[in-house]
Tab-separated table of C-alpha atoms in Angstrom:
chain	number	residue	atom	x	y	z
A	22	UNK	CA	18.812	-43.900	216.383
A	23	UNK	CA	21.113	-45.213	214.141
A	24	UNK	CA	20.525	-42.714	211.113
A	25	UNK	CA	20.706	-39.755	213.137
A	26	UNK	CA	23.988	-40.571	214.599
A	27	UNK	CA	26.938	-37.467	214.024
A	28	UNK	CA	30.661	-36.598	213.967
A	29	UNK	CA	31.508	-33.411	215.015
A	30	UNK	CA	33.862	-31.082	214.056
A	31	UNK	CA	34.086	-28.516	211.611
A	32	UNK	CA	36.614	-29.111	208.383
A	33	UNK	CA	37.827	-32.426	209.828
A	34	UNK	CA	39.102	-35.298	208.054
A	35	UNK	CA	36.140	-37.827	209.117
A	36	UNK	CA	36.260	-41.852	208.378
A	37	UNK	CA	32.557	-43.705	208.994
A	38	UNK	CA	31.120	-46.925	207.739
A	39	UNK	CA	27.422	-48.232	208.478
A	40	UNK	CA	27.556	-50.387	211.697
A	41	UNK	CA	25.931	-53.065	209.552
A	42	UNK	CA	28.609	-53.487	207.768
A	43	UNK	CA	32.194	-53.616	209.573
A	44	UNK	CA	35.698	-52.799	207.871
A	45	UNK	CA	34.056	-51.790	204.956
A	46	UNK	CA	36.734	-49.043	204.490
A	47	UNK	CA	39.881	-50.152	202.972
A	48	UNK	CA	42.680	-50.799	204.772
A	49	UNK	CA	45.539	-48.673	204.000
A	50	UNK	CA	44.310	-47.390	200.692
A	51	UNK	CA	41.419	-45.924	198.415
A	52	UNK	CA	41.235	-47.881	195.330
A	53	UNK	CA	42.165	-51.011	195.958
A	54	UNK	CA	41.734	-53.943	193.109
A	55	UNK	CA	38.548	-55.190	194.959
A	56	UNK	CA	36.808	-53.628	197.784
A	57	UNK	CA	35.378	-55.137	200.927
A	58	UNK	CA	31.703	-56.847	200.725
A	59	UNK	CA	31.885	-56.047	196.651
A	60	UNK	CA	31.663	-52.243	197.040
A	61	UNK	CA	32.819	-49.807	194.702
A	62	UNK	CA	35.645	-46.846	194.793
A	63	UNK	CA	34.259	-43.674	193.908
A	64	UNK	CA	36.000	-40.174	194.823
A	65	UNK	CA	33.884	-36.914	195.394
A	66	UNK	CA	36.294	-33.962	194.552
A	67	UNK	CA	34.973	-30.486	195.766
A	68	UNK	CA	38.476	-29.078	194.715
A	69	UNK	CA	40.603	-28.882	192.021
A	70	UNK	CA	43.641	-32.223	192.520
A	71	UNK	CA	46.084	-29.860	192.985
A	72	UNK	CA	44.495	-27.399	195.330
A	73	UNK	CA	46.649	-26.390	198.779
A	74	UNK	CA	46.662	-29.281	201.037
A	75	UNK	CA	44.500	-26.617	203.338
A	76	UNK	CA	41.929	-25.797	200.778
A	77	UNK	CA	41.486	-29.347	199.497
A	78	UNK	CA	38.799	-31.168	199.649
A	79	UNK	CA	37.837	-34.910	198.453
A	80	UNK	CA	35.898	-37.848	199.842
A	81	UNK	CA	36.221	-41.538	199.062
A	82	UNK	CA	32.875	-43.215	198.847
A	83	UNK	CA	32.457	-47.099	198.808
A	84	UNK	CA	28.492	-47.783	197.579
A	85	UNK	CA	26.873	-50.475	196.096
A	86	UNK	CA	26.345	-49.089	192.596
A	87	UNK	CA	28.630	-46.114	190.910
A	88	UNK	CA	26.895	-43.272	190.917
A	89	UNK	CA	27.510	-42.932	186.646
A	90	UNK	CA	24.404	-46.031	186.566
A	91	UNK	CA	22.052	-43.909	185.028
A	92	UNK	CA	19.906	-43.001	182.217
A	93	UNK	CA	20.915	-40.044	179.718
A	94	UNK	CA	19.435	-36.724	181.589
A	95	UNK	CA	16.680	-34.694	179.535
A	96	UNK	CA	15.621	-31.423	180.676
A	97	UNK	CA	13.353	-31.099	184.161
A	98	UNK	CA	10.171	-28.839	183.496
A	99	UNK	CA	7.524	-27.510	185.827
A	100	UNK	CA	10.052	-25.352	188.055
A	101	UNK	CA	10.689	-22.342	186.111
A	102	UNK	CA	10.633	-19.717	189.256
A	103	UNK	CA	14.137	-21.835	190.555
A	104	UNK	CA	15.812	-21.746	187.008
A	105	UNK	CA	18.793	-18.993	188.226
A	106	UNK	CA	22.211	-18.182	187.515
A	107	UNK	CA	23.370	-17.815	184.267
A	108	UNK	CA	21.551	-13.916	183.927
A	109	UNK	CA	19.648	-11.432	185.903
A	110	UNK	CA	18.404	-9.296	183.373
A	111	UNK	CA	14.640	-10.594	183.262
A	112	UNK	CA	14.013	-7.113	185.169
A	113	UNK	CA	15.121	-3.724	185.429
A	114	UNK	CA	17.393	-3.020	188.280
A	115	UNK	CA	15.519	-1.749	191.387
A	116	UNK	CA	17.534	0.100	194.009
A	117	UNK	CA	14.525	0.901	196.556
A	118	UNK	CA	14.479	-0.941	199.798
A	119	UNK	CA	12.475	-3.865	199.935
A	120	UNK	CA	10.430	-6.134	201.804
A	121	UNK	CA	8.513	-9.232	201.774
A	122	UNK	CA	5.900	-10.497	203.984
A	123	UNK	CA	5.857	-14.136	204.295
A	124	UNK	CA	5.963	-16.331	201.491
A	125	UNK	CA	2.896	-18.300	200.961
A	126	UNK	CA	3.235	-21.757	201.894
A	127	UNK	CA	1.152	-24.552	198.885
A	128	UNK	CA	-2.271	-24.421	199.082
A	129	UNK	CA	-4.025	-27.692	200.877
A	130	UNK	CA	-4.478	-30.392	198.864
A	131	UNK	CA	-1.407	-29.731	196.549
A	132	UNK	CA	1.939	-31.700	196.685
A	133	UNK	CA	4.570	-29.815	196.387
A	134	UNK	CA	7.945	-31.071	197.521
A	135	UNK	CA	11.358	-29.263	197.970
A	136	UNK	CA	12.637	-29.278	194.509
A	137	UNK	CA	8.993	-28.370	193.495
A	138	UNK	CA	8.594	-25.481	195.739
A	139	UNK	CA	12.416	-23.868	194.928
A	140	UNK	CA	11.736	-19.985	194.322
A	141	UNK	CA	14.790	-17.402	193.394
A	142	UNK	CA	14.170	-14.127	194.936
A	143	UNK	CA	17.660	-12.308	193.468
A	144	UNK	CA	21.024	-12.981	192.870
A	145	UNK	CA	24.536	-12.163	191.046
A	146	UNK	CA	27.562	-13.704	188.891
A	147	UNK	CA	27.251	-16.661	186.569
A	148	UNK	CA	27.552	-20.536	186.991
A	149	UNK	CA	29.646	-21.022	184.068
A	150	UNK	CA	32.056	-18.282	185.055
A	151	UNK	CA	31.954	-19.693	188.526
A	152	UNK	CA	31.620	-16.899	190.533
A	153	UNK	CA	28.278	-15.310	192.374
A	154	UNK	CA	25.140	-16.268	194.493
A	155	UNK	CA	22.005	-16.617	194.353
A	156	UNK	CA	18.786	-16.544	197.221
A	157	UNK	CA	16.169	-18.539	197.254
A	158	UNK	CA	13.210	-19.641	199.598
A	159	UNK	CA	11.702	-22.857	199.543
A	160	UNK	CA	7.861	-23.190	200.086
A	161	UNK	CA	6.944	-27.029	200.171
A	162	UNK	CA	4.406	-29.477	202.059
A	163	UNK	CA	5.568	-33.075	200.766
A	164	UNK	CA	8.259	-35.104	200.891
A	165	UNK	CA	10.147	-35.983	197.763
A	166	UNK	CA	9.599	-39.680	197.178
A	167	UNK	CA	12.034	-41.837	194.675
A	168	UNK	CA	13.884	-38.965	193.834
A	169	UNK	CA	17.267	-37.108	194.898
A	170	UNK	CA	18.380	-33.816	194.065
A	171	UNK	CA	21.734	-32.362	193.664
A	172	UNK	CA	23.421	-28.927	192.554
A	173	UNK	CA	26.030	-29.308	189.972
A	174	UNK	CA	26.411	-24.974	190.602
A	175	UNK	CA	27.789	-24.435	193.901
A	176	UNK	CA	27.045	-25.151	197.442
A	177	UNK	CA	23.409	-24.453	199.418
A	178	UNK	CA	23.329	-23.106	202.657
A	179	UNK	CA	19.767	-23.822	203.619
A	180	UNK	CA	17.900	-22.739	206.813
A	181	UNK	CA	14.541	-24.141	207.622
A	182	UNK	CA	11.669	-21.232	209.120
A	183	UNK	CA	8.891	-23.437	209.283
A	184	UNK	CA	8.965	-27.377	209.964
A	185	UNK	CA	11.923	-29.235	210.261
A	186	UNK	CA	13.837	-31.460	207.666
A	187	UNK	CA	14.517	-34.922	207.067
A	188	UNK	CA	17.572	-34.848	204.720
A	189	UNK	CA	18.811	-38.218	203.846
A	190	UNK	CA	22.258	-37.519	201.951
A	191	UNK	CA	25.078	-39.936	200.751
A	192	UNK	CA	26.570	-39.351	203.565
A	193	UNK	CA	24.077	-40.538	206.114
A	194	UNK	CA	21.041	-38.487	207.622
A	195	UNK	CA	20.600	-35.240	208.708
A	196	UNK	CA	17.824	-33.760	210.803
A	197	UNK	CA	17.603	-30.098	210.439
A	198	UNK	CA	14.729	-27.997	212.598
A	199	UNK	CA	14.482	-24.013	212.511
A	200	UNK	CA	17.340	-22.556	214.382
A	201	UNK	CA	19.182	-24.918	212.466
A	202	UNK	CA	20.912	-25.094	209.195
A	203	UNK	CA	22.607	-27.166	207.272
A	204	UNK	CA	25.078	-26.902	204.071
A	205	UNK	CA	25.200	-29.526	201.437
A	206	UNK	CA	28.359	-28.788	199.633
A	207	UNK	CA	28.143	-29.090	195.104
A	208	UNK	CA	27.696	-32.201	193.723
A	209	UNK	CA	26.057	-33.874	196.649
A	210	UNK	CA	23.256	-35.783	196.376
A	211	UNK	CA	20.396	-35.450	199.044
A	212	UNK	CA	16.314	-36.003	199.187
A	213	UNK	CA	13.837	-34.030	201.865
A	214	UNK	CA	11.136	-35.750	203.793
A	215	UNK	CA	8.644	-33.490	205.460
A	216	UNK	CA	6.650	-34.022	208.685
A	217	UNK	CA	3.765	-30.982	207.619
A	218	UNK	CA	4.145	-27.439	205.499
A	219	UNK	CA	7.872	-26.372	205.380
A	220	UNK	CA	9.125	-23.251	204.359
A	221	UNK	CA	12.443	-21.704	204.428
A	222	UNK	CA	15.798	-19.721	203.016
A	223	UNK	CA	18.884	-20.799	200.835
A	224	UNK	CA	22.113	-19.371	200.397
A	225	UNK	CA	23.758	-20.812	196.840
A	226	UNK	CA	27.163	-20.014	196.039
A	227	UNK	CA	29.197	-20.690	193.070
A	228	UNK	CA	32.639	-19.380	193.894
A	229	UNK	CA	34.295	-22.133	196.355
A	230	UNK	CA	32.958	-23.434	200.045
A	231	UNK	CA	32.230	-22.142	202.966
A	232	UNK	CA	34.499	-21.545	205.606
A	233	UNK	CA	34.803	-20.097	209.593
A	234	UNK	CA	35.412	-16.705	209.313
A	235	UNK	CA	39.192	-15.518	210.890
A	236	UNK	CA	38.666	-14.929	214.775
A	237	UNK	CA	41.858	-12.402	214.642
A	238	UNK	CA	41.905	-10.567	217.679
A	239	UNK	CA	38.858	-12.013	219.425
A	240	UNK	CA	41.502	-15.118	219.800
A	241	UNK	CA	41.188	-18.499	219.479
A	242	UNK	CA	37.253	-18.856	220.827
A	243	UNK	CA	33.931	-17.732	219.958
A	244	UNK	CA	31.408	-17.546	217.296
A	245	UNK	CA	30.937	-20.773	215.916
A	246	UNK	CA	32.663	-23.440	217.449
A	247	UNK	CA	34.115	-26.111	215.061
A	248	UNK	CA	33.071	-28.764	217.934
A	249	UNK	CA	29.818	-27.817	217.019
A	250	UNK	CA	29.067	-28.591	213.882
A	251	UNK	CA	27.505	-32.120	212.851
A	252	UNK	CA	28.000	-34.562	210.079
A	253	UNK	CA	26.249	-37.519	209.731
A	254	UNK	CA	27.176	-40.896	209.700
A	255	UNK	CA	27.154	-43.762	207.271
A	256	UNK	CA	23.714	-44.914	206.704
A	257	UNK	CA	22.673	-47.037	203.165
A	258	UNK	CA	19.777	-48.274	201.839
A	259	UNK	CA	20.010	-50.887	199.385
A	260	UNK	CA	16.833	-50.229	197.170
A	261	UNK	CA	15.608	-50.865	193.672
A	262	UNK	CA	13.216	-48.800	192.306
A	263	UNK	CA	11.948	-48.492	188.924
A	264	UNK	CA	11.947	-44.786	187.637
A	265	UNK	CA	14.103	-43.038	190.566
A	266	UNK	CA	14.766	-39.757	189.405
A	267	UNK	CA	17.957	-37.782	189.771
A	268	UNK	CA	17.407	-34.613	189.739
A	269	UNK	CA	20.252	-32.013	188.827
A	270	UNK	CA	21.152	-28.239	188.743
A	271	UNK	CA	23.476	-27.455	185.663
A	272	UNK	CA	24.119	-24.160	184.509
A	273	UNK	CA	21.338	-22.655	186.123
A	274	UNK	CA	18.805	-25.192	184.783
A	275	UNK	CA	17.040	-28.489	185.750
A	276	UNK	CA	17.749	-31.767	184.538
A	277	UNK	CA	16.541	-35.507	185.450
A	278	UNK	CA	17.542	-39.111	184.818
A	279	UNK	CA	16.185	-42.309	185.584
A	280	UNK	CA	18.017	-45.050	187.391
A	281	UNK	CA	16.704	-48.751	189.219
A	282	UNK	CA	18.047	-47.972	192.145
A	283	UNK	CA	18.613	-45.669	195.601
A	284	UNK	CA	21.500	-43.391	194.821
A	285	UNK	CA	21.812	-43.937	198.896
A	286	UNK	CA	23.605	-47.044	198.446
A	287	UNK	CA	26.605	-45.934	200.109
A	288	UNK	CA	28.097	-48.377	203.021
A	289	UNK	CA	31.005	-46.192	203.678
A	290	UNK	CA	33.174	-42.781	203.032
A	291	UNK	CA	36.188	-41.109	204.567
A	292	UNK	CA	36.905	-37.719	203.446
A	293	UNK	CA	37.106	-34.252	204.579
A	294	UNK	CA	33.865	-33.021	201.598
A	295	UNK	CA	31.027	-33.947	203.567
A	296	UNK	CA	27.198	-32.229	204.446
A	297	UNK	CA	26.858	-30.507	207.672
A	298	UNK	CA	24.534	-29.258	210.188
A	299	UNK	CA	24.794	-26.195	213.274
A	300	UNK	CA	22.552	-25.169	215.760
A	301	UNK	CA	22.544	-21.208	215.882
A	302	UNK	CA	21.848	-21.864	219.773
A	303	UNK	CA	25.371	-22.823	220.463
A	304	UNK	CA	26.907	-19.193	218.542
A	305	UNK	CA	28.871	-17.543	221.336
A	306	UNK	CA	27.924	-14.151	221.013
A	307	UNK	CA	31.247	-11.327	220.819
A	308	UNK	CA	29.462	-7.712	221.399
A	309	UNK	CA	30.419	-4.356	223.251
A	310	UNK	CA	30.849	-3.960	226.998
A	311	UNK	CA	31.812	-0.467	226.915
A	312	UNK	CA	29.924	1.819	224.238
A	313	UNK	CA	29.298	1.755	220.664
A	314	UNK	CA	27.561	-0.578	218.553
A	315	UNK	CA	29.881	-3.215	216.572
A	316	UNK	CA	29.963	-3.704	213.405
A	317	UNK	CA	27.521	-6.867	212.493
A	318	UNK	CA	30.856	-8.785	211.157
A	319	UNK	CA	31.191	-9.886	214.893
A	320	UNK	CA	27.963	-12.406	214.147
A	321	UNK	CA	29.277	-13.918	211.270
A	322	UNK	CA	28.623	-17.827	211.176
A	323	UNK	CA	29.862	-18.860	207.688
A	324	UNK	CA	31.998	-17.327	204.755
A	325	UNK	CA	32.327	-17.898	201.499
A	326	UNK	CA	35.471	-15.721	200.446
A	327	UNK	CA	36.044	-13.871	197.153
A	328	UNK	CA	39.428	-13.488	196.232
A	329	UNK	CA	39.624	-9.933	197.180
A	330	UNK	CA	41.298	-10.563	200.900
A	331	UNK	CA	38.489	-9.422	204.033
A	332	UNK	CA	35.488	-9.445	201.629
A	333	UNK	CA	32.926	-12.084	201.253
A	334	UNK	CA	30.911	-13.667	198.277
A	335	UNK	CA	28.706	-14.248	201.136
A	336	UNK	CA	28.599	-14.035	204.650
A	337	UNK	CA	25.656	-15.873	206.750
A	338	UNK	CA	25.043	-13.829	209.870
A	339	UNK	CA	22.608	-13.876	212.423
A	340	UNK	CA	21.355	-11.857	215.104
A	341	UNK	CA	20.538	-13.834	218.255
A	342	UNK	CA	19.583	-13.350	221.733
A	343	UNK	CA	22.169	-11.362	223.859
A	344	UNK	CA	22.926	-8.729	226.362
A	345	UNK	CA	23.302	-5.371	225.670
A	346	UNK	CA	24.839	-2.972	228.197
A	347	UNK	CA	26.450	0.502	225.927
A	348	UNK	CA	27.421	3.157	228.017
A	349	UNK	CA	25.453	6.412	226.324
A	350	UNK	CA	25.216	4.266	223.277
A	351	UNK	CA	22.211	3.962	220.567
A	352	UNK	CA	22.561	0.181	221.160
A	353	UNK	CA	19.892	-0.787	217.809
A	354	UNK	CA	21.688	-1.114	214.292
A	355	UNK	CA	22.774	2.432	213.583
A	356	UNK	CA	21.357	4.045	210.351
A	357	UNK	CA	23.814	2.536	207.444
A	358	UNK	CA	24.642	3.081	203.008
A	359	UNK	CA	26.910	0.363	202.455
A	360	UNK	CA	28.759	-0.681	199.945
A	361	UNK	CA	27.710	-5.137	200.315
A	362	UNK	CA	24.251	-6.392	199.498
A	363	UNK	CA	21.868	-7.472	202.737
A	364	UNK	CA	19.379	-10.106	202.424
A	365	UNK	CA	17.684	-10.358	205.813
A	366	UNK	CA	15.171	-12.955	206.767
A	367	UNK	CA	13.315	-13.641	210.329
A	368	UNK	CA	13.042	-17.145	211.561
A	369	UNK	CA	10.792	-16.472	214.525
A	370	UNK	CA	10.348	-13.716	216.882
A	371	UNK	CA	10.532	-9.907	215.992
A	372	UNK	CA	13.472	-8.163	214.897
A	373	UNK	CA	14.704	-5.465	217.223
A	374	UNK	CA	15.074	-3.067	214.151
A	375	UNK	CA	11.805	-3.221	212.585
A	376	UNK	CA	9.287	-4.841	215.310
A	377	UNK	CA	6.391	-3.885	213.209
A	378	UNK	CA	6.484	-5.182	209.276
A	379	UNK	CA	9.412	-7.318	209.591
A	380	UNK	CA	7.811	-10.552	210.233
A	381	UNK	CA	8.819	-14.703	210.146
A	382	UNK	CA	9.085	-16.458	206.936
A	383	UNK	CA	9.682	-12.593	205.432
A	384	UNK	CA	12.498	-10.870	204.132
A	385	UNK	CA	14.534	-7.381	203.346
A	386	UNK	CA	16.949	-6.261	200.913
A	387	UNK	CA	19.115	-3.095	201.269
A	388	UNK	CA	20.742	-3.047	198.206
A	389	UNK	CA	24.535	-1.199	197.435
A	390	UNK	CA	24.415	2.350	199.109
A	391	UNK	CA	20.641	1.929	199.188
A	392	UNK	CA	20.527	3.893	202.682
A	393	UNK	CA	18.405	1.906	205.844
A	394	UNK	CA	18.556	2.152	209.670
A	395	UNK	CA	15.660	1.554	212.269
A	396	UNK	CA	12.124	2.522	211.584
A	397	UNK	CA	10.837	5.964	213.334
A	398	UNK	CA	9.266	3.898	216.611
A	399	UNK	CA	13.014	2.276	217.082
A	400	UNK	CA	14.894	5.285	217.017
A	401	UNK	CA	12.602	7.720	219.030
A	402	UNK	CA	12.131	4.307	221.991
A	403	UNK	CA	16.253	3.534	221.490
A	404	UNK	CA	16.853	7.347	221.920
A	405	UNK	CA	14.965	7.861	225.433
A	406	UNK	CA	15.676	4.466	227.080
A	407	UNK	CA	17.335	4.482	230.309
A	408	UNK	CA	19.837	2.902	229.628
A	409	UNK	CA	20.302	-0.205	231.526
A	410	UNK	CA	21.627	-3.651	231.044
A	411	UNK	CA	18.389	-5.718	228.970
A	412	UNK	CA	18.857	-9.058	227.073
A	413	UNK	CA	17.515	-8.700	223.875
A	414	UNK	CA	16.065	-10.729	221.117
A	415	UNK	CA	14.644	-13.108	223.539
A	416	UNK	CA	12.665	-15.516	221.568
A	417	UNK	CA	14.264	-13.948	218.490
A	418	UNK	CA	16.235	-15.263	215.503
A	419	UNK	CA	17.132	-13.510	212.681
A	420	UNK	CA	19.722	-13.937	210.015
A	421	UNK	CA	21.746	-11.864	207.208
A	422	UNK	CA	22.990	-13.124	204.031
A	423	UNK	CA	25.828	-10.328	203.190
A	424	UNK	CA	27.425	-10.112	199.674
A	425	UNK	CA	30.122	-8.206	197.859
A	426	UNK	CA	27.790	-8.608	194.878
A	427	UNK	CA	25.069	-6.275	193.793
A	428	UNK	CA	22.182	-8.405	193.381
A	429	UNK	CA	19.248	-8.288	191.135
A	430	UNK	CA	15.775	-9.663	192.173
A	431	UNK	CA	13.665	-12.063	189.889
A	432	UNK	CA	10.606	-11.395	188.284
A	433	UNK	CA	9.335	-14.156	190.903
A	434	UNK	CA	10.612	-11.802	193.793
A	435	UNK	CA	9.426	-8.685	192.767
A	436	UNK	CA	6.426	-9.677	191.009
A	437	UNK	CA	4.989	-13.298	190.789
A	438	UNK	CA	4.643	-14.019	194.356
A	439	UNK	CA	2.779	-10.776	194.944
A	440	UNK	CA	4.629	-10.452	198.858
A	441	UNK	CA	6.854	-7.376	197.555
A	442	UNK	CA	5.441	-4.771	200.686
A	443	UNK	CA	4.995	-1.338	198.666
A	444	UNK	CA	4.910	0.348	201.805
A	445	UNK	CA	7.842	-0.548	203.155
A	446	UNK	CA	9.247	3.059	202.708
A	447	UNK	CA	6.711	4.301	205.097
A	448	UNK	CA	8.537	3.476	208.429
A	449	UNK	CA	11.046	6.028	208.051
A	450	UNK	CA	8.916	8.947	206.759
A	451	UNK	CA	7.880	9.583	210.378
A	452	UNK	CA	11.600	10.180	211.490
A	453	UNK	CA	11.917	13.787	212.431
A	454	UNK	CA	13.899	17.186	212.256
A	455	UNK	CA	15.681	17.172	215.851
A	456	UNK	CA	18.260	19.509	215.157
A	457	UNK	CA	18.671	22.741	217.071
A	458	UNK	CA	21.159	25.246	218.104
C-alpha cells in the first residue's frame, strides 16, 4: 500500500515525493521563487545552522499550506499526569527499588486517545536548559481524530506493548506493532490511530537526537543495522477541517491551536531529519562464547549522548532472545549498584531475571547505587544448572532505558496510578548465607 511504503537506512540523506504528484521536488535547489504544483518551501531544522556537517540535521518540506497557518495557541487542559519537565520536586526522592505491575489500560466505554492517555512515571533535567529525560507510558483506546500532536521538548522514542500504531506523520505513514518502535524526532508533527486498547512506553529526551551507538571493536557489523531502519514515504492529504487542533509540548506543558486544515498536507521533503521505525527482531545479538556475563552495553539499540564522552543521556536497550553457552559462568544478570538510572519495561514474555512479578505492560527502576540482581528462585536455579548450551528468552522481549541522570518519579508513578508493587523487596529476602570455610 501506498502509505506504508519505506526508505531504509539509518541517518541517510533521503529525497521522496507522493507518487501522485511527480517532480514535485525542486530541481537543483530548496527555495526556489515558485515551487512546483503551487507548493510551499518550508525547512525543518533539528540542529543548530552551523552544526558539524556530521551532526546536522534539516529537512526541506514542500506542503500545501505553511505550517505557521494557525490560530494563536491557548493552554491544553485535561492532561495534567503528562505535564513534565521543567521540575521534579512534586515528591520526595525515593531511592528503594521499584516496580509496577501493568498499567491499567481506559475503562470501556471511555475515549481516551494518545495525547489523552500520556502518563510521566519519572524523569530528570529541564526543557528550558535543554538537557534531561523524561519516561512515560501511554494508556489509550481511541484514535485521535482532527488533531496532531507534536513535542516542541525533545525527541520520543516510543515502543508500543499492547496494539499496534497507526502514526500518520509529515513525513508519510508509519505502522508500528510491539517489537517495534519508532522515534519521532522534536518538532514533528504526527497523529495515532488505534485498531483496539493500546498501551505502551516513551523515551523523551531533551539534550540532542539519537544516534547508533560506536561498534569499536565488535567492527563494522552488528547490533542494529542502519539497513534496517524505516522511514516513510511521502504521503498527503489535502483536507479542510474546521477546528483541527494542533496540539503542542512547550516547556513541559500543553498547548493547542486551531487551524482549517490537515497539517498532513505535505507532497514532498528531502532531508536527512525525518521519523523512523526498527524492528527489535532484526538486532544481531553480540554476547559471550567463552565465560562471563557482558556487560548489558553490548544490547544497546539507540543513544542519546551527553557531552561527557562514553556516557549516555539515554541508552534504549533490550534484552532479546539468544544463546547462552558460559563456561562455569552465572549466565543471568549478575547482582549490580551502579552508578546510571534503569528503567526496565517487559513487552511480552517473562524476563529471565525476575520470572515471577516482572510482568508485560510493567516496569522497574533501580535507581543510582540502589543495589539489584536476580530474585532468590534465579540465583539458587542459575547456580545448580548444568550448564549447557539453552536459547533463552524465547518468546521474550524486554527493554532498558539507561540514563546518566538520577531520576525522580511523579506523584502519578508512585502514587496516582496505584501499580507501585510494595512488595517488590520481597524477592531477595529469601537469598541465603552460603558462605563456609
Amino acid at each position: 500500500m501506498q502509505e506504508y511504503q519505506y526508505l531504509s537506512g539509518f541517518g541517510s540523506h533521503f529525497t521522496s515525493e507522493d507518487a501522485r504528484f511527480p517532480n514535485a521536488l525542486p530541481e537543483g535547489q530548496n527555495s526556489p521563487q515558485k515551487c512546483p504544483y503551487g507548493l510551499y518551501a518550508e525547512q525543518l531544522s533539528g540542529s543548530a545552522f552551523t552544526a558539524p556537517r556530521t551532526e546536522n540535521t534539516r529537512s526541506w518540506l514542500y506542503r500545501i499550506r505553511p505550517s505557521v497557518v494557525h490560530q494563536p495557541f491557548k493552554r491544553f487542559e485535561g492532561v495534567a499526569s503528562f505535564l513534565r519537565g521543567t521540575g521534579w520536586d512534586e515528591q520526595h526522592p525515593n531511592p528503594n527499588q521499584m516496580r509496577w505491575n501493568p498499567f491499567d489500560l481506559p475503562v470501556e466505554g471511555k475515549n481516551v486517545d494518545f495525547v489523552a492517555g500520556l502518563h510521566t512515571v519519572c524523569g530528570a533535567g529541564d526543557v528550558r536548559a535543554r538537557h534531561g529525560l523524561a519516561v512515560h507510558v501511554y494508556l489509550a483506546n481511541s484514535s485521535m481524530k482532527d488533531t496532531a500532536f507534536y513535542n516542541s521538548d525533545g525527541d520520543m522514542l516510543i515502543v508500543p506493548q499492547q496494539g499496534p500504531l497507526d502514526i500518520m506523520t509529515e513525513f508519510g505513514r508509519l505502522y508500528v506493532k510491539p517489537n517495534e518502535i519508532c522515534v519521532i524526532p522534536q518538532g514533528i508533527r504526527f497523529s495515532v490511530a488505534l485498531e483496539g486498547p493500546s498501551r505502551g512506553y516513551i523515551l523523551e529526551v531533551y539534550d540532542g537526537h539519537f544516534h547508533l551507538p560506536d561498534l569499536g571493536p565488535i567492527g563494522a557489523n552488528g547490533l542494529a543495522n542502519p539497513r534496517d531502519f524505516l522511514t516513510p514515504t511521502a504521503h498527503f492529504e489535502d483536507r479542510s477541517v474546521d477546528g483541527y487542533r494542533i496540539i503542542s509540548k512547550f516547556q513541559g506543558a500543553l498547548f493547542v491551536a486551531t487551524q482549517g486544515h490537515s497539517p498532513f498536507d505535505v507532497v514532498a521533503w528531502h532531508g536527512n531529519y525525518v521519523p523512523y521505525k526498527y524492528d527489535l527482531a532484526r538486532f544481531m545479538v553480540i554476547n559471550s562464547v567463552s565465560f562471563d556475563h557482558c556487560d548489558p552495553s553490548i544490547f544497546t539499540v539507540l543513544t542519546c549522548p551527553s557531552n561527557r564522552p562514553g556516557t549516555a543521556i539515554a541508552d534504549f536497550v533490550i534484552f532479546p532472545p539468544r544463546w547462552s553457552v558460559q563456561e562455569h559462568t552465572f549466565r543471568p544478570p549478575y547482582y549490580h549498584r551502579n552508578c546510571m538510572s534503569e528503567f526496565m519495561g517487559l513487552i511480552f514474555g517473562r524476563y529471565e531475571a525476575k520470572e515471577g512479578g516482572f510482568l508485560p505492560g510493567g516496569a522497574s527502576l533501580h535507581s543510582m547505587m540502589t543495589p539489584h540482581g536476580p530474585d532468590h528462585r534465579c540465583f539458587e536455579g542459575a547456580s545448580n544448572a548444568e550448564l549447557k548450551p539453552e536459547h533463552i528468552a524465547d518468546g521474550t522481549q524486554a527493554f532498558m532505558f539507561e540514563s546518566s541522570l538520577s531520576m525522580a518519579v511523579t506523584r502519578w508513578g508512585e502514587e496516582t496510578c496505584q501499580k507501585l508493587d510494595a512488595r517488590y523487596y520481597e524477592c531477595w529476602q529469601a537469598l541465603e548465607k552460603h558462605f563456609h570455610l
